[in-house]
PDB file of C-alpha atoms in Angstrom:
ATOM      1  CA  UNK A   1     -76.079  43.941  76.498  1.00 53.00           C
ATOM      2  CA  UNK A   2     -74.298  40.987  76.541  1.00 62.00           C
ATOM      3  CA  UNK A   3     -76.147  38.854  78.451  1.00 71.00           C
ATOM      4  CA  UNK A   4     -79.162  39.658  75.709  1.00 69.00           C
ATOM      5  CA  UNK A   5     -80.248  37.160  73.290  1.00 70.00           C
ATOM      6  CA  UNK A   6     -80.462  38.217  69.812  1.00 67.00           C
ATOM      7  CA  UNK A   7     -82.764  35.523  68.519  1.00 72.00           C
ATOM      8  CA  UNK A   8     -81.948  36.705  64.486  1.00 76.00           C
ATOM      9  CA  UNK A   9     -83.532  40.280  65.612  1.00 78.00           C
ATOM     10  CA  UNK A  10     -82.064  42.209  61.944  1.00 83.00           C
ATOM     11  CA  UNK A  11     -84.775  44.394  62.208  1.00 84.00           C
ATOM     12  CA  UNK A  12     -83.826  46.952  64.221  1.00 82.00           C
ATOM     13  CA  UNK A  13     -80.175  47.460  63.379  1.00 86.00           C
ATOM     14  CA  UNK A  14     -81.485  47.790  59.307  1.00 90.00           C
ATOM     15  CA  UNK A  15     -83.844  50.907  60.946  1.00 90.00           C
ATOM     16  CA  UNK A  16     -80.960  52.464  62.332  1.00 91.00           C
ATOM     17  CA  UNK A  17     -78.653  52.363  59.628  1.00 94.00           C
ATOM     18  CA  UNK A  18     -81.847  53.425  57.194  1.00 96.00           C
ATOM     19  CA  UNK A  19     -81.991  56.412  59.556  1.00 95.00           C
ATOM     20  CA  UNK A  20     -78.132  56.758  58.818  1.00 96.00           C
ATOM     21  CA  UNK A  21     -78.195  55.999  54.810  1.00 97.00           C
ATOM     22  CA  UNK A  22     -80.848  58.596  54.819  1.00 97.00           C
ATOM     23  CA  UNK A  23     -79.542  61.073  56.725  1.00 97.00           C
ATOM     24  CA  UNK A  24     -76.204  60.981  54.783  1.00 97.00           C
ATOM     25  CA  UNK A  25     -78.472  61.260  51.381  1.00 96.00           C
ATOM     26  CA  UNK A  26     -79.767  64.248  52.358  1.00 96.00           C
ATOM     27  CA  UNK A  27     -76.209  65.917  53.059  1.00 94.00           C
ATOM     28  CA  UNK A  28     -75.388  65.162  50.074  1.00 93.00           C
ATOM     29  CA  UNK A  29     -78.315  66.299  48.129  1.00 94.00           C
ATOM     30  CA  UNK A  30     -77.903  68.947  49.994  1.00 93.00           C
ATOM     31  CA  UNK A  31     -74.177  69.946  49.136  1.00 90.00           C
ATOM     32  CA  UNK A  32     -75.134  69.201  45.608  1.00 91.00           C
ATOM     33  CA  UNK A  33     -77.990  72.188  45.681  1.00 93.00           C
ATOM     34  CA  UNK A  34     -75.642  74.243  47.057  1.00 89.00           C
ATOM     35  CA  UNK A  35     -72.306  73.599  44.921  1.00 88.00           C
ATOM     36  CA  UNK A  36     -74.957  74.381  41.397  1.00 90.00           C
ATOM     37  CA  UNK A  37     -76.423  77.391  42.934  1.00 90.00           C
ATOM     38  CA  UNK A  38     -72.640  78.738  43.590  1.00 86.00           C
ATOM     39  CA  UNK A  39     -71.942  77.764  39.916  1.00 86.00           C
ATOM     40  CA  UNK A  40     -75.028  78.960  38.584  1.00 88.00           C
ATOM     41  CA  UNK A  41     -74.585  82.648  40.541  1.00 85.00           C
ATOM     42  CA  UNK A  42     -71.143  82.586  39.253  1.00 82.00           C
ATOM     43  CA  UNK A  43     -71.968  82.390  35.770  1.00 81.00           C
ATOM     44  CA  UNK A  44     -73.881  85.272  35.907  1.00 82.00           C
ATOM     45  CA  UNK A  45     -71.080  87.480  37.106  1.00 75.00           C
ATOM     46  CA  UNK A  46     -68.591  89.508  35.490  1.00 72.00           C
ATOM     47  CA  UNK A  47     -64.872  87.482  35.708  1.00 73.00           C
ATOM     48  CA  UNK A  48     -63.022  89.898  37.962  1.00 74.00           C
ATOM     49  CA  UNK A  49     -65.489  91.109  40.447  1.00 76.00           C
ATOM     50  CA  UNK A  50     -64.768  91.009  43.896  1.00 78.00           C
ATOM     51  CA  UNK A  51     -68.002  89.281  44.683  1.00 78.00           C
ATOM     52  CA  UNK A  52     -66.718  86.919  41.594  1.00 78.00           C
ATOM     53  CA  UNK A  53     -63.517  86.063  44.188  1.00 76.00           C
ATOM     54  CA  UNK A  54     -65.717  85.204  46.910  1.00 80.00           C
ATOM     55  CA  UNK A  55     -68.002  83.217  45.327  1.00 80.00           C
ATOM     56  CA  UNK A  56     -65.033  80.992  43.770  1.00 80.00           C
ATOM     57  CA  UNK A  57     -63.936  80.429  47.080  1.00 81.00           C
ATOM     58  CA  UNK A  58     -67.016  78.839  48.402  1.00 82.00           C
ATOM     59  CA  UNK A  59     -67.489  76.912  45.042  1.00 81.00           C
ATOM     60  CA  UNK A  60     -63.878  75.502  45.779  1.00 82.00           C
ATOM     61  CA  UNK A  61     -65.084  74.611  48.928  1.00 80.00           C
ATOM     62  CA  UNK A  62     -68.196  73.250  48.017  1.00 79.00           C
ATOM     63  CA  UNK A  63     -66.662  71.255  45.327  1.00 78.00           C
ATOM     64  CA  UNK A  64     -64.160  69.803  48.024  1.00 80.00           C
ATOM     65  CA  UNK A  65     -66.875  68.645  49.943  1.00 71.00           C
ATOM     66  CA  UNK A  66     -66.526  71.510  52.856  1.00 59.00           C
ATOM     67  CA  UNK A  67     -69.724  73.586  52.830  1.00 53.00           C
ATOM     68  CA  UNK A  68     -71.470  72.944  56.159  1.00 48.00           C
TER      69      UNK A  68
END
């Protein structure tokens, strides 16, 4: 695309990287939810319970930035 003349055309890059910016928002929003829902379940548990050990893991995780 080259050969194409750009003629001060902004507006179509800015949508794209809108669609990026928003898209990215959302993850993180979204990692957010999750890492005070892990907290929030974890408070409610007993210190030593297996399912106490699991959920620490995924909070670690989610605090780290690695929940999918």
């Amino acid at each position: 695309m080259p050969d194409v003349p750009w003629h001060g055309d902004v507006f179509h890059i800015q949508h794209q990287f809108e669609q990026v910016a928003n898209a990215l928002n959302r993850k993180a929003s979204g990692a957010t939810t999750q890492r005070l829902k892990l907290e929030s379940r974890l408070n409610q548990l007993k210190p030593t319970t297996p399912k106490t050990r699991s959920l620490r893991g995924k909070l670690i995780h989610a605090q780290r930035g690695n929940i999918d």
